[in-house]
């Protein structure tokens, strides 16, 4: 039986780009060395990009990875030609780290929920609350585009927003000021006790869903609800799917926690 690749998605893409560079340079260096000529780095970067694109196509990578492979080395060469002060790259790296820390540590990019999603969630929690207090947690809350709007729309809902990227947490903290039914926390979502909440919402990525589902099953109380925006739990049939009227499609996958 053939073994599946043990490489992570990012390592696989790095390997494709490295293979393209090795292939092109292994041909270009001997040729230009024999001619006693300098290697034309601009043309070489274009060639590496084209070979990387071909390898990504042959290995059936998604279209955005193919495009990134095609443009990566030419973009590096173009940026080098601009002679930008390295301090700007350091500043850009620090800024991206402060905003997109979740993408680096847990393959969780920064998403913003739209108004249609908030409206669908509000209807869902209002039905479950039925006039009584209800506790809602947003895992990876970003700047609070979901949890702040829900706290405003459903007064009987006590909301907790969890975010661990410093700048996005700070933006959400400022936007959340003055709301007595909202707790805004700078915390790793893996450290939050889910058992305290009636509804737990996540808009993450496919990568952490299996581990998150294990945490949900381990900690959430029977009768509580886990809702995942756009990304279903692999291999688990949801109890309900709410089709949010928006484009692109953002279905809400709902999982009722069964008795243990």
XYZ file of N, CA and C in Angstrom:
780
model
N 0.850 -1.185 0.000
C 0.000 0.000 0.000
C 0.887 1.237 0.000
N 0.668 2.210 -0.910
C 1.514 3.385 -0.958
C 1.309 4.246 0.255
N 2.382 4.823 0.738
C 2.329 5.679 1.907
C 2.026 7.104 1.478
N 1.183 7.787 2.276
C 0.894 9.183 2.000
C 2.076 10.037 2.406
N 2.185 11.212 1.781
C 3.306 12.091 2.067
C 3.240 12.596 3.495
N 4.401 12.592 4.167
C 4.464 13.085 5.548
C 4.772 14.571 5.601
N 4.992 15.189 4.448
C 5.307 16.610 4.417
C 4.066 17.430 4.707
N 4.241 18.515 5.456
C 3.146 19.446 5.668
C 2.903 20.207 4.359
N 1.726 20.851 4.188
C 1.456 21.598 2.961
C 2.509 22.656 2.660
N 2.941 23.407 3.675
C 3.947 24.440 3.435
C 5.296 23.830 3.058
N 5.669 22.709 3.705
C 6.935 22.053 3.370
C 6.894 21.493 1.951
N 5.728 21.020 1.533
C 5.585 20.491 0.168
C 5.813 21.593 -0.867
N 5.271 22.778 -0.605
C 5.447 23.881 -1.551
C 6.906 24.346 -1.584
N 7.544 24.364 -0.424
C 8.965 24.724 -0.372
C 9.795 23.718 -1.164
N 9.442 22.438 -1.047
C 10.175 21.401 -1.775
C 10.012 21.572 -3.280
N 8.835 21.944 -3.742
C 8.615 22.174 -5.173
C 9.464 23.336 -5.676
N 9.466 24.435 -4.911
C 10.255 25.599 -5.315
C 11.741 25.281 -5.308
N 12.186 24.534 -4.291
C 13.599 24.159 -4.210
C 13.991 23.238 -5.361
N 13.112 22.299 -5.712
C 13.400 21.389 -6.827
C 13.549 22.160 -8.131
N 12.676 23.157 -8.340
C 12.765 23.968 -9.554
C 14.078 24.743 -9.593
N 14.473 25.323 -8.454
C 15.723 26.088 -8.407
C 16.928 25.192 -8.669
N 16.942 24.001 -8.053
C 18.064 23.077 -8.246
C 18.151 22.630 -9.698
N 17.003 22.339 -10.317
C 16.996 21.887 -11.708
C 17.540 22.953 -12.644
N 17.059 24.180 -12.495
C 17.495 25.260 -13.391
C 18.965 25.600 -13.157
N 19.365 25.734 -11.895
C 20.746 26.124 -11.603
C 21.741 25.029 -11.982
N 21.330 23.759 -11.881
C 22.231 22.679 -12.257
C 22.520 22.683 -13.757
N 21.639 23.271 -14.547
C 21.870 23.409 -15.984
C 22.531 24.740 -16.333
N 22.113 25.808 -15.642
C 22.589 27.147 -15.998
C 24.037 27.375 -15.569
N 24.390 26.961 -14.359
C 25.742 27.233 -13.872
C 26.829 26.565 -14.732
N 26.709 25.284 -15.075
C 27.750 24.709 -15.941
C 27.823 25.391 -17.312
N 26.647 25.736 -17.867
C 26.636 26.348 -19.208
C 27.345 27.695 -19.188
N 26.957 28.579 -18.268
C 27.563 29.919 -18.236
C 28.986 29.862 -17.697
N 29.256 28.871 -16.817
C 30.630 28.719 -16.361
C 31.556 28.323 -17.497
N 31.079 27.446 -18.368
C 31.875 27.048 -19.537
C 32.115 28.228 -20.464
N 31.135 29.131 -20.557
C 31.249 30.313 -21.408
C 32.022 31.447 -20.733
N 32.403 31.233 -19.454
C 33.066 32.277 -18.660
C 32.221 33.546 -18.605
N 30.910 33.362 -18.478
C 29.980 34.495 -18.439
C 29.233 34.488 -17.110
N 28.805 35.666 -16.703
C 28.033 35.794 -15.462
C 26.630 35.221 -15.660
N 26.126 34.637 -14.618
C 24.785 34.071 -14.669
C 23.761 35.201 -14.751
N 22.888 35.209 -15.770
C 21.862 36.262 -15.871
C 20.729 35.996 -14.880
N 20.798 36.648 -13.717
C 19.885 36.314 -12.635
C 18.430 36.631 -12.956
N 18.177 37.663 -13.726
C 16.790 37.984 -14.071
C 16.166 36.843 -14.870
N 16.857 36.420 -15.949
C 16.337 35.331 -16.776
C 16.267 34.021 -15.983
N 17.255 33.823 -15.102
C 17.259 32.603 -14.289
C 16.056 32.558 -13.345
N 15.713 33.702 -12.761
C 14.555 33.737 -11.854
C 13.269 33.448 -12.620
N 13.158 33.962 -13.852
C 11.972 33.668 -14.665
C 11.903 32.168 -14.987
N 13.065 31.584 -15.305
C 13.100 30.157 -15.642
C 12.707 29.306 -14.432
N 13.221 29.664 -13.249
C 12.857 28.914 -12.039
C 11.365 29.028 -11.774
N 10.805 30.227 -11.973
C 9.369 30.412 -11.784
C 8.557 29.542 -12.730
N 8.966 29.460 -13.984
C 8.232 28.649 -14.960
C 8.323 27.158 -14.634
N 9.521 26.708 -14.227
C 9.685 25.299 -13.877
C 8.879 24.966 -12.612
N 8.900 25.874 -11.637
C 8.127 25.653 -10.411
C 6.633 25.590 -10.726
N 6.187 26.439 -11.638
C 4.779 26.417 -12.059
C 4.444 25.068 -12.703
N 5.345 24.579 -13.552
C 5.114 23.291 -14.209
C 5.059 22.150 -13.192
N 5.980 22.162 -12.221
C 5.978 21.117 -11.194
C 4.715 21.171 -10.340
N 4.288 22.397 -9.998
C 3.068 22.543 -9.206
C 1.852 22.063 -9.986
N 1.845 22.298 -11.301
C 0.742 21.842 -12.147
C 0.725 20.328 -12.236
N 1.908 19.729 -12.452
C 1.995 18.273 -12.553
C 1.593 17.580 -11.246
N 1.875 18.235 -10.120
C 1.513 17.645 -8.823
C 0.122 18.069 -8.363
N -0.623 18.738 -9.254
C -2.027 19.088 -9.012
C -2.226 19.966 -7.787
N -1.363 20.969 -7.666
C -1.538 21.935 -6.589
C -2.672 22.901 -6.939
N -3.336 23.497 -5.935
C -4.378 24.492 -6.216
C -3.833 25.642 -7.046
N -4.726 26.323 -7.739
C -4.294 27.348 -8.710
C -3.500 28.467 -8.063
N -3.844 28.818 -6.782
C -3.122 29.928 -6.152
C -1.685 29.553 -5.839
N -1.441 28.261 -5.526
C -0.067 27.834 -5.302
C 0.717 27.863 -6.611
N 0.078 27.481 -7.707
C 0.759 27.534 -9.009
C 1.177 28.961 -9.330
N 0.260 29.898 -9.097
C 0.563 31.304 -9.368
C 1.691 31.807 -8.476
N 1.664 31.408 -7.215
C 2.727 31.827 -6.297
C 4.077 31.255 -6.714
N 4.091 30.005 -7.149
C 5.343 29.412 -7.624
C 5.864 30.140 -8.859
N 4.971 30.518 -9.745
C 5.370 31.222 -10.971
C 5.998 32.576 -10.666
N 5.442 33.299 -9.691
C 5.844 34.687 -9.459
C 6.866 34.870 -8.345
N 7.107 33.837 -7.533
C 7.918 34.026 -6.327
C 9.334 34.514 -6.652
N 10.104 33.753 -7.425
C 11.490 34.149 -7.707
C 11.581 35.430 -8.525
N 10.754 35.626 -9.573
C 10.785 36.933 -10.243
C 10.484 38.095 -9.302
N 9.569 37.900 -8.350
C 9.268 38.961 -7.388
C 10.465 39.236 -6.484
N 11.171 38.171 -6.080
C 12.370 38.339 -5.261
C 13.422 39.137 -6.027
N 13.616 38.803 -7.294
C 14.596 39.514 -8.113
C 14.207 40.982 -8.289
N 12.940 41.235 -8.560
C 12.466 42.608 -8.744
C 12.655 43.414 -7.457
N 12.325 42.804 -6.314
C 12.476 43.495 -5.036
C 13.942 43.788 -4.747
N 14.812 42.839 -5.085
C 16.249 43.056 -4.908
C 16.731 44.255 -5.717
N 16.215 44.406 -6.918
C 16.622 45.510 -7.787
C 16.185 46.869 -7.237
N 15.145 46.889 -6.405
C 14.668 48.158 -5.848
C 15.596 48.694 -4.759
N 16.465 47.834 -4.221
C 17.426 48.223 -3.191
C 16.737 48.882 -1.990
N 15.719 48.215 -1.508
C 14.976 48.707 -0.343
C 15.795 48.470 0.918
N 15.770 49.429 1.822
C 16.485 49.293 3.095
C 15.960 48.062 3.843
N 16.844 47.160 4.295
C 16.405 45.939 4.997
C 15.537 46.218 6.219
N 15.678 47.395 6.813
C 14.868 47.724 7.991
C 13.381 47.698 7.674
N 13.013 48.024 6.432
C 11.599 48.005 6.051
C 11.066 46.570 6.036
N 11.897 45.627 5.615
C 11.470 44.232 5.617
C 11.279 43.735 7.050
N 12.175 44.149 7.946
C 12.032 43.774 9.347
C 10.744 44.358 9.923
N 10.476 45.629 9.604
C 9.254 46.263 10.107
C 8.009 45.565 9.565
N 8.047 45.201 8.281
C 6.900 44.506 7.680
C 6.703 43.139 8.321
N 7.802 42.435 8.599
C 7.711 41.116 9.241
C 7.098 41.233 10.633
N 7.562 42.215 11.405
C 7.031 42.397 12.761
C 5.551 42.733 12.708
N 5.162 43.601 11.783
C 3.748 43.971 11.654
C 2.897 42.749 11.306
N 3.336 41.964 10.327
C 2.574 40.774 9.929
C 2.509 39.762 11.069
N 3.584 39.647 11.837
C 3.580 38.729 12.971
C 2.567 39.168 14.019
N 2.480 40.472 14.260
C 1.544 40.993 15.251
C 0.094 40.819 14.819
N -0.146 40.841 13.497
C -1.517 40.740 12.993
C -1.897 39.302 12.680
N -0.967 38.535 12.111
C -1.278 37.190 11.625
C -0.560 36.112 12.425
N -0.430 36.311 13.721
C 0.263 35.329 14.550
C -0.397 33.949 14.448
N -1.739 33.919 14.336
C -2.440 32.644 14.262
C -2.088 31.842 13.030
N -1.807 32.520 11.920
C -1.436 31.813 10.700
C -0.084 31.140 10.854
N 0.810 31.765 11.637
C 2.143 31.190 11.836
C 2.111 30.032 12.823
N 1.358 30.204 13.924
C 1.391 29.198 14.989
C 0.388 28.073 14.792
N -0.713 28.333 14.077
C -1.740 27.308 13.982
C -2.408 27.181 12.638
N -1.811 27.760 11.584
C -2.379 27.726 10.237
C -3.809 28.276 10.239
N -3.997 29.365 10.982
C -5.311 29.998 11.085
C -5.179 31.438 10.594
N -5.614 31.742 9.367
C -5.531 33.110 8.863
C -6.566 34.011 9.526
N -6.449 35.304 9.258
C -7.407 36.272 9.793
C -8.587 36.385 8.841
N -9.769 35.987 9.310
C -11.000 36.100 8.534
C -11.914 37.121 9.199
N -12.731 37.784 8.374
C -13.758 38.681 8.882
C -15.126 38.121 8.514
N -15.980 37.931 9.515
C -17.331 37.453 9.244
C -18.184 38.602 8.700
N -19.062 38.277 7.756
C -19.903 39.310 7.166
C -21.205 39.481 7.953
N -22.006 40.470 7.552
C -23.245 40.776 8.277
C -24.249 39.638 8.166
N -24.275 38.953 7.024
C -25.206 37.840 6.859
C -24.893 36.698 7.833
N -23.610 36.445 8.043
C -23.215 35.407 8.998
C -23.614 35.799 10.416
N -23.385 37.050 10.766
C -23.764 37.521 12.100
C -25.269 37.394 12.296
N -26.054 37.747 11.270
C -27.516 37.646 11.374
C -27.947 36.197 11.568
N -27.329 35.267 10.840
C -27.676 33.849 10.980
C -27.308 33.327 12.360
N -26.149 33.739 12.866
C -25.736 33.324 14.209
C -26.669 33.904 15.268
N -27.077 35.156 15.075
C -27.983 35.784 16.037
C -29.307 35.022 16.117
N -29.856 34.635 14.959
C -31.093 33.850 14.955
C -30.887 32.505 15.657
N -29.739 31.897 15.421
C -29.455 30.589 16.009
C -29.383 30.679 17.539
N -28.622 31.634 18.058
C -28.453 31.716 19.511
C -29.731 32.215 20.184
N -30.504 33.057 19.505
C -31.775 33.505 20.078
C -32.738 32.337 20.238
N -32.762 31.426 19.258
C -33.628 30.246 19.366
C -33.174 29.361 20.522
N -31.869 29.195 20.669
C -31.363 28.325 21.729
C -31.536 28.963 23.105
N -31.351 30.291 23.175
C -31.477 30.960 24.461
C -32.926 31.006 24.929
N -33.859 31.262 23.997
C -35.295 31.323 24.318
C -35.564 32.238 25.511
N -34.935 33.412 25.496
C -35.182 34.396 26.538
C -34.321 34.267 27.771
N -33.538 33.207 27.898
C -32.689 33.038 29.083
C -31.243 33.379 28.737
N -30.428 33.483 29.755
C -29.010 33.799 29.550
C -28.327 32.667 28.802
N -27.410 33.024 27.924
C -26.692 32.029 27.124
C -25.261 32.516 26.959
N -24.313 31.592 27.032
C -22.894 31.947 26.935
C -22.345 31.507 25.577
N -21.701 32.453 24.887
C -21.202 32.250 23.526
C -19.714 32.552 23.505
N -18.921 31.690 22.845
C -17.478 31.910 22.721
C -17.087 31.919 21.251
N -16.272 32.876 20.873
C -15.732 32.981 19.517
C -14.243 32.678 19.594
N -13.826 31.555 19.009
C -12.428 31.130 19.052
C -11.670 31.740 17.876
N -10.683 32.554 18.182
C -9.979 33.272 17.125
C -10.836 34.404 16.628
N -11.149 35.332 17.522
C -12.176 36.344 17.246
C -11.700 37.490 16.372
N -10.418 37.540 16.023
C -9.931 38.619 15.163
C -10.103 39.968 15.832
N -10.742 40.905 15.136
C -11.003 42.228 15.712
C -12.416 42.318 16.284
N -13.111 41.166 16.355
C -14.431 41.142 16.970
C -15.579 41.364 16.022
N -15.373 41.133 14.730
C -16.429 41.400 13.747
C -17.676 40.559 13.983
N -17.518 39.389 14.612
C -18.671 38.541 14.935
C -19.160 38.776 16.348
N -18.259 38.643 17.300
C -18.680 38.595 18.698
C -19.194 39.950 19.191
N -18.631 41.041 18.709
C -19.115 42.363 19.126
C -20.513 42.615 18.570
N -20.718 42.283 17.301
C -22.038 42.464 16.698
C -23.087 41.605 17.387
N -22.716 40.376 17.762
C -23.658 39.501 18.466
C -23.998 40.047 19.848
N -23.015 40.558 20.547
C -23.265 41.127 21.872
C -24.244 42.287 21.786
N -24.187 43.067 20.705
C -25.107 44.180 20.521
C -26.508 43.704 20.142
N -26.592 42.680 19.317
C -27.884 42.233 18.788
C -28.657 41.378 19.775
N -27.952 40.633 20.625
C -28.619 39.702 21.548
C -28.194 40.054 22.984
N -28.936 40.954 23.653
C -28.518 41.432 24.985
C -28.402 40.325 26.027
N -29.242 39.260 25.925
C -29.176 38.186 26.926
C -28.013 37.235 26.688
N -27.251 37.475 25.643
C -26.108 36.627 25.307
C -24.857 37.189 25.968
N -24.153 36.344 26.740
C -22.865 36.755 27.296
C -21.770 36.181 26.410
N -21.004 37.067 25.810
C -20.041 36.662 24.779
C -18.602 36.721 25.297
N -17.798 35.791 24.807
C -16.361 35.780 25.066
C -15.633 35.718 23.730
N -14.774 36.677 23.498
C -13.940 36.678 22.294
C -12.508 36.356 22.656
N -11.916 35.379 21.979
C -10.553 34.930 22.281
C -9.665 35.205 21.070
N -8.586 35.933 21.279
C -7.661 36.264 20.195
C -6.250 36.329 20.770
N -5.252 35.828 19.995
C -3.877 35.836 20.510
C -2.894 36.598 19.633
N -3.366 37.261 18.572
C -2.491 38.129 17.775
C -2.548 39.532 18.381
N -1.417 40.096 18.796
C -1.439 41.332 19.585
C -2.192 42.507 18.953
N -1.934 42.819 17.687
C -2.573 43.995 17.102
C -4.064 43.789 16.874
N -4.459 42.601 16.409
C -5.878 42.354 16.212
C -6.601 42.301 17.559
N -5.937 41.732 18.582
C -6.533 41.754 19.926
C -6.743 43.184 20.394
N -5.744 44.052 20.187
C -5.850 45.443 20.637
C -6.978 46.161 19.908
N -7.090 45.932 18.593
C -8.179 46.564 17.840
C -9.529 46.111 18.370
N -9.684 44.798 18.607
C -10.929 44.290 19.149
C -11.209 44.813 20.539
N -10.149 44.948 21.347
C -10.333 45.458 22.716
C -10.872 46.872 22.690
N -10.378 47.689 21.797
C -10.860 49.072 21.691
C -12.298 49.113 21.177
N -12.610 48.255 20.199
C -13.966 48.232 19.651
C -14.979 47.673 20.645
N -14.516 46.840 21.580
C -15.423 46.178 22.523
C -15.728 47.015 23.760
N -15.112 48.168 23.889
C -15.286 48.991 25.090
C -16.762 49.351 25.290
N -17.219 49.267 26.538
C -18.564 49.706 26.880
C -19.634 48.644 26.783
N -19.264 47.416 26.548
C -20.252 46.334 26.438
C -20.136 45.415 27.654
N -21.162 45.457 28.486
C -21.133 44.686 29.717
C -21.300 43.195 29.515
N -21.839 42.793 28.350
C -22.054 41.360 28.095
C -20.984 40.770 27.180
N -19.809 41.416 27.164
C -18.727 40.924 26.315
C -17.420 40.897 27.090
N -16.794 39.728 27.104
C -15.466 39.561 27.696
C -14.462 39.355 26.570
N -13.493 40.250 26.460
C -12.504 40.185 25.382
C -11.181 39.706 25.968
N -10.704 38.540 25.533
C -9.541 37.906 26.152
C -8.384 37.742 25.167
N -7.180 38.040 25.642
C -5.963 37.734 24.895
C -5.504 36.367 25.396
N -5.819 35.332 24.622
C -5.562 33.974 25.080
C -5.494 33.033 23.878
N -4.723 31.985 24.019
C -4.678 30.922 23.019
C -5.984 30.135 23.102
N -6.650 29.937 21.973
C -7.940 29.239 21.989
C -7.826 27.828 22.568
N -6.627 27.231 22.491
C -6.445 25.871 23.004
C -6.430 25.845 24.526
N -6.260 27.007 25.150
C -6.236 27.080 26.604
C -7.595 27.429 27.199
N -8.549 27.834 26.367
C -9.868 28.222 26.864
C -10.673 26.984 27.253
N -11.321 27.043 28.417
C -12.198 25.962 28.854
C -13.536 26.094 28.143
N -13.812 25.200 27.200
C -15.044 25.279 26.415
C -16.262 24.837 27.213
N -16.048 24.166 28.325
C -17.166 23.667 29.112
C -18.014 24.760 29.731
N -17.530 25.999 29.756
C -18.280 27.096 30.353
C -19.280 27.722 29.381
N -19.323 27.260 28.134
C -20.092 27.958 27.105
C -21.184 27.066 26.521
N -22.305 27.709 26.175
C -23.435 26.996 25.568
C -23.267 26.845 24.063
N -22.675 27.861 23.432
C -22.408 27.832 21.993
C -20.963 28.257 21.769
N -20.217 27.462 21.024
C -18.830 27.780 20.678
C -18.746 27.906 19.163
N -18.187 29.025 18.712
C -18.115 29.341 17.284
C -16.652 29.451 16.861
N -16.344 28.932 15.675
C -14.978 29.014 15.150
C -15.017 29.276 13.655
N -14.169 30.185 13.209
C -13.966 30.445 11.779
C -12.462 30.397 11.575
N -11.928 29.182 11.406
C -10.486 28.966 11.426
C -9.970 28.555 10.043
N -9.661 27.283 9.880
C -9.196 26.729 8.607
C -9.336 25.215 8.718
N -9.178 24.464 7.624
C -9.280 23.006 7.734
C -8.219 22.375 8.631
N -7.034 23.003 8.717
C -5.902 22.378 9.415
C -6.180 22.051 10.881
N -6.721 22.968 11.697
C -6.881 22.646 13.122
C -8.175 21.925 13.474
N -9.053 21.658 12.498
C -10.377 21.132 12.825
C -10.354 19.771 13.536
N -9.532 18.799 13.114
C -9.535 17.519 13.854
C -9.159 17.677 15.324
N -8.101 18.462 15.604
C -7.687 18.659 16.989
C -8.727 19.460 17.767
N -9.343 20.434 17.103
C -10.361 21.232 17.776
C -11.581 20.383 18.117
N -11.954 19.478 17.219
C -13.097 18.609 17.493
C -12.832 17.709 18.701
N -11.606 17.231 18.837
C -11.260 16.440 20.019
C -11.423 17.269 21.295
N -10.996 18.522 21.244
C -11.140 19.415 22.402
C -12.612 19.676 22.684
N -13.404 19.906 21.635
C -14.840 20.142 21.788
C -15.501 18.950 22.479
N -15.223 17.747 21.986
C -15.831 16.554 22.573
C -15.386 16.329 24.019
N -14.168 16.699 24.304
C -13.620 16.473 25.641
C -14.176 17.462 26.667
N -14.442 18.703 26.241
C -14.736 19.755 27.206
C -16.176 20.259 27.200
N -16.838 20.286 26.046
C -18.174 20.893 25.997
C -19.219 19.996 26.644
N -20.195 20.621 27.267
C -21.239 19.886 27.977
C -22.233 19.267 26.987
N -22.845 18.135 27.339
C -23.924 17.581 26.510
C -25.052 18.599 26.349
N -25.555 18.725 25.121
C -26.605 19.685 24.834
C -26.103 21.020 24.343
N -24.794 21.294 24.487
C -24.234 22.536 23.959
C -23.971 22.375 22.467
N -23.591 23.463 21.813
C -23.503 23.476 20.351
C -22.164 24.031 19.891
N -21.546 23.316 18.963
C -20.328 23.794 18.307
C -20.668 24.175 16.874
N -20.276 25.386 16.458
C -20.581 25.902 15.124
C -19.271 26.274 14.435
N -19.044 25.717 13.241
C -17.855 26.032 12.459
C -18.261 26.728 11.169
N -17.688 27.875 10.942
C -17.954 28.648 9.727
C -17.095 28.109 8.587
N -17.740 27.628 7.528
C -17.090 27.248 6.256
C -16.350 25.918 6.272
N -15.809 25.500 7.418
C -14.955 24.318 7.448
C -15.578 23.231 8.323
N -16.103 22.161 7.717
C -16.698 21.091 8.518
C -15.630 20.279 9.239
N -16.062 19.570 10.260
C -15.166 18.638 10.955
C -14.984 17.416 10.059
N -13.758 17.062 9.692
C -13.532 15.928 8.787
C -14.104 14.626 9.341
N -14.903 13.947 8.512
C -15.426 12.648 8.876
C -16.587 12.667 9.848
N -17.097 13.834 10.195
C -18.211 13.941 11.138
C -19.384 14.633 10.447
N -20.542 13.995 10.463
C -21.729 14.562 9.824
C -22.346 15.606 10.750
N -22.517 16.841 10.316
C -23.112 17.855 11.194
C -24.586 17.578 11.443
N -25.075 18.032 12.580
C -26.497 17.887 12.899
C -27.345 18.836 12.072
N -26.760 19.950 11.659
C -27.467 20.905 10.804
C -26.437 21.734 10.053
N -26.840 22.196 8.876
C -26.008 23.101 8.086
C -26.861 24.309 7.743
N -26.431 25.481 8.165
C -27.139 26.725 7.877
C -26.492 27.367 6.663
N -27.253 27.500 5.582
C -26.742 28.126 4.370
C -26.918 29.640 4.481
N -25.823 30.324 4.709
C -25.856 31.780 4.872
C -26.007 32.422 3.493
N -26.958 33.335 3.311
C -27.186 33.962 2.000
C -26.129 35.009 1.676
N -24.942 34.553 1.289
C -23.859 35.477 0.972
C -22.973 34.856 -0.095
N -22.123 35.671 -0.702
C -21.147 35.226 -1.683
C -19.781 35.788 -1.306
N -18.748 34.930 -1.234
C -18.792 33.490 -1.457
C -19.566 32.772 -0.348
N -19.953 31.532 -0.615
C -20.758 30.768 0.329
C -20.005 30.571 1.639
N -20.696 30.781 2.748
C -20.130 30.603 4.078
C -21.103 29.792 4.939
N -21.257 28.487 4.668
C -22.188 27.684 5.468
C -21.707 27.546 6.908
N -22.674 27.421 7.809
C -22.383 27.192 9.219
C -22.683 25.733 9.539
N -21.663 24.991 9.938
C -21.806 23.574 10.276
C -22.039 23.459 11.781
N -23.179 22.905 12.163
C -23.604 22.868 13.563
C -23.521 21.443 14.106
N -22.869 21.294 15.253
C -22.680 19.979 15.875
C -23.200 20.033 17.311
N -24.285 19.301 17.551
C -24.838 19.191 18.895
C -24.005 18.181 19.672
N -23.605 18.576 20.884
C -22.769 17.701 21.702
C -23.658 16.674 22.392
N -23.397 15.409 22.093
C -24.228 14.317 22.630
C -23.804 13.962 24.044
N -24.687 13.230 24.735
C -24.370 12.759 26.084
C -23.236 11.738 26.014
N -22.378 11.769 26.990
C -21.239 10.839 27.011
C -21.643 9.513 27.645
